[in-house]
Coordinates of C-alpha atoms in Angstrom, one line a residue:
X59 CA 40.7 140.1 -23.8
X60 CA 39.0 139.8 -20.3
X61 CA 37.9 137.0 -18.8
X62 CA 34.3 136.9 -16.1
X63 CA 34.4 134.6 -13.8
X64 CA 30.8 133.6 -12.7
X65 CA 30.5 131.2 -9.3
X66 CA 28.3 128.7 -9.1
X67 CA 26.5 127.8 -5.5
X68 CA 27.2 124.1 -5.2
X69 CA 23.9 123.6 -3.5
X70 CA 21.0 125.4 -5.6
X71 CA 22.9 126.2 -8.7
X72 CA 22.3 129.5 -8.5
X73 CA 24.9 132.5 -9.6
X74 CA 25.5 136.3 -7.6
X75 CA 28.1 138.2 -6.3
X76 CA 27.8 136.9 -2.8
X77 CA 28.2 133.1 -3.9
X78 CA 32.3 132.5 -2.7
X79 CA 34.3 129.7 -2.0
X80 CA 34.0 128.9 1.7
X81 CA 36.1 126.3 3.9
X82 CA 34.6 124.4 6.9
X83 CA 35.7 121.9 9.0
X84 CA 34.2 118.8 10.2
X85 CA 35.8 116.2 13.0
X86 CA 39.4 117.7 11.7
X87 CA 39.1 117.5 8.2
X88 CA 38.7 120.3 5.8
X89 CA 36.7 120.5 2.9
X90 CA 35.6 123.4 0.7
X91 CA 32.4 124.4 -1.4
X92 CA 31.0 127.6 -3.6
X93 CA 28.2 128.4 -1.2
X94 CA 26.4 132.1 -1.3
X95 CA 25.4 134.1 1.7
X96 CA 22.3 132.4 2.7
X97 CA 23.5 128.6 1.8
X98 CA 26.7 129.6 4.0
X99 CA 24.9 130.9 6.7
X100 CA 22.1 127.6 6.9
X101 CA 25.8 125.1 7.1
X102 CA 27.1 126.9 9.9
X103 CA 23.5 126.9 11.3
X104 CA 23.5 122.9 10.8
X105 CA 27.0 122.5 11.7
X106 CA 26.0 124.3 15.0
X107 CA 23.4 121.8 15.4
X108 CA 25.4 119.3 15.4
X109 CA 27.9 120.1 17.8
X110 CA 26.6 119.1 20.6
X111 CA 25.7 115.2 19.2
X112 CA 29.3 114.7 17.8
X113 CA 30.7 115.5 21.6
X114 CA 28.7 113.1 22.9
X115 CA 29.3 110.9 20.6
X116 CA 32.4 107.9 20.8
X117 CA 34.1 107.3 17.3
X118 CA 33.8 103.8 16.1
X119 CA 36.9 102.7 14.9
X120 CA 36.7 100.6 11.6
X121 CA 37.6 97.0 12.8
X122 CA 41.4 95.9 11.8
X123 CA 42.3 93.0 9.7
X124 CA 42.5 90.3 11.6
X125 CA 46.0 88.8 12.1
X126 CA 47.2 85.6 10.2
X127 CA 49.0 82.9 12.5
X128 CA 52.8 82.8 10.6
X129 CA 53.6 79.5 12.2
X130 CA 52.1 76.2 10.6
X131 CA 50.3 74.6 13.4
X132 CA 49.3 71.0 11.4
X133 CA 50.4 70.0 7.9
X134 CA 48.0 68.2 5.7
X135 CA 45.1 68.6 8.1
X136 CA 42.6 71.4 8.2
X137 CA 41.1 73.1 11.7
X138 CA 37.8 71.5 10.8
X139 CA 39.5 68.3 10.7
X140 CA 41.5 69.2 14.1
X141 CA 37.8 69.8 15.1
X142 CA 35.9 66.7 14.1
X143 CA 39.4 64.8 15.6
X144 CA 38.9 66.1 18.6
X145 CA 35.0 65.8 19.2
X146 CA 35.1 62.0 18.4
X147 CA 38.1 61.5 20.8
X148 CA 35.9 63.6 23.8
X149 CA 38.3 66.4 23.8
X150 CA 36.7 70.1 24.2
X151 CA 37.2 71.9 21.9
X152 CA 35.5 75.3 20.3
X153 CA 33.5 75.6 17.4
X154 CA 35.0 78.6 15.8
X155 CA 37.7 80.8 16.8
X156 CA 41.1 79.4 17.9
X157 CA 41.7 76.2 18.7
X158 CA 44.0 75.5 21.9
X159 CA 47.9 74.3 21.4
X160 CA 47.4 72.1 23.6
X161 CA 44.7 70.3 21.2
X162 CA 47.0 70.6 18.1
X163 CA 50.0 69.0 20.5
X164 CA 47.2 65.9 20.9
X165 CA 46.6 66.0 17.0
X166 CA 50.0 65.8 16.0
X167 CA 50.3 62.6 18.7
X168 CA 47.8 60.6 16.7
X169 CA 49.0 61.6 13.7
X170 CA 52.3 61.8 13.5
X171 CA 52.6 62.5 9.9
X172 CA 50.5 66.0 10.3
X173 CA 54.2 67.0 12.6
X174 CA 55.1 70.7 10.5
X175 CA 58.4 71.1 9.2
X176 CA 60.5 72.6 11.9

């Protein structure tokens, strides 16, 4: 018994002798599609084309996960209450982002019971 194999051209679907499976690379990484003559030719063309943009070009990085502070700061208290502490006692502090030690050392003063457990 003999088997045909018949190659498909990922792109238009259509069959021939000259449709193969061809690698090409792109920013390091490998990847691989049936492609015929013609189809093969018109990536290379476009990879060609776009040589020139991607060494230009600076890689954006995907941002990171930001990092979770492991030490407790205040116990029973929430930053937005450190916050609202802090703006009615006419101490500056910022309305997102980190808030100073030196503003969590004042918290834990006037409340003595938001001290964490050492």
């Amino acid at each position: 018994m003999a088997e045909k194999v018949i190659r498909v051209d990922d792109m238009d679907g259509s069959e021939g002798a000259d449709v193969a499976k061809r690698d090409f690379e792109v920013l390091g990484r490998t990847f691989t599609i049936d492609l015929s003559e013609d189809n093969f030719t018109r990536l290379n063309q476009m990879l060609d084309a776009l040589a020139p943009f991607i060494e230009n070009a600076a890689e954006v990085k995907p941002a990171g996960k930001g990092r979770k502070s492991r030490t407790v700061k205040i116990k029973g208290y929430t930053n937005g209450d450190v916050r609202a502490w802090a703006l009615r006692s006419d101490i500056e502090v910022s309305e997102r982002g980190k808030i100073a030690d030196e503003v969590y050392a004042a918290f834990i003063e006037a409340h003595p019971d938001a001290k964490p457990d050492a």
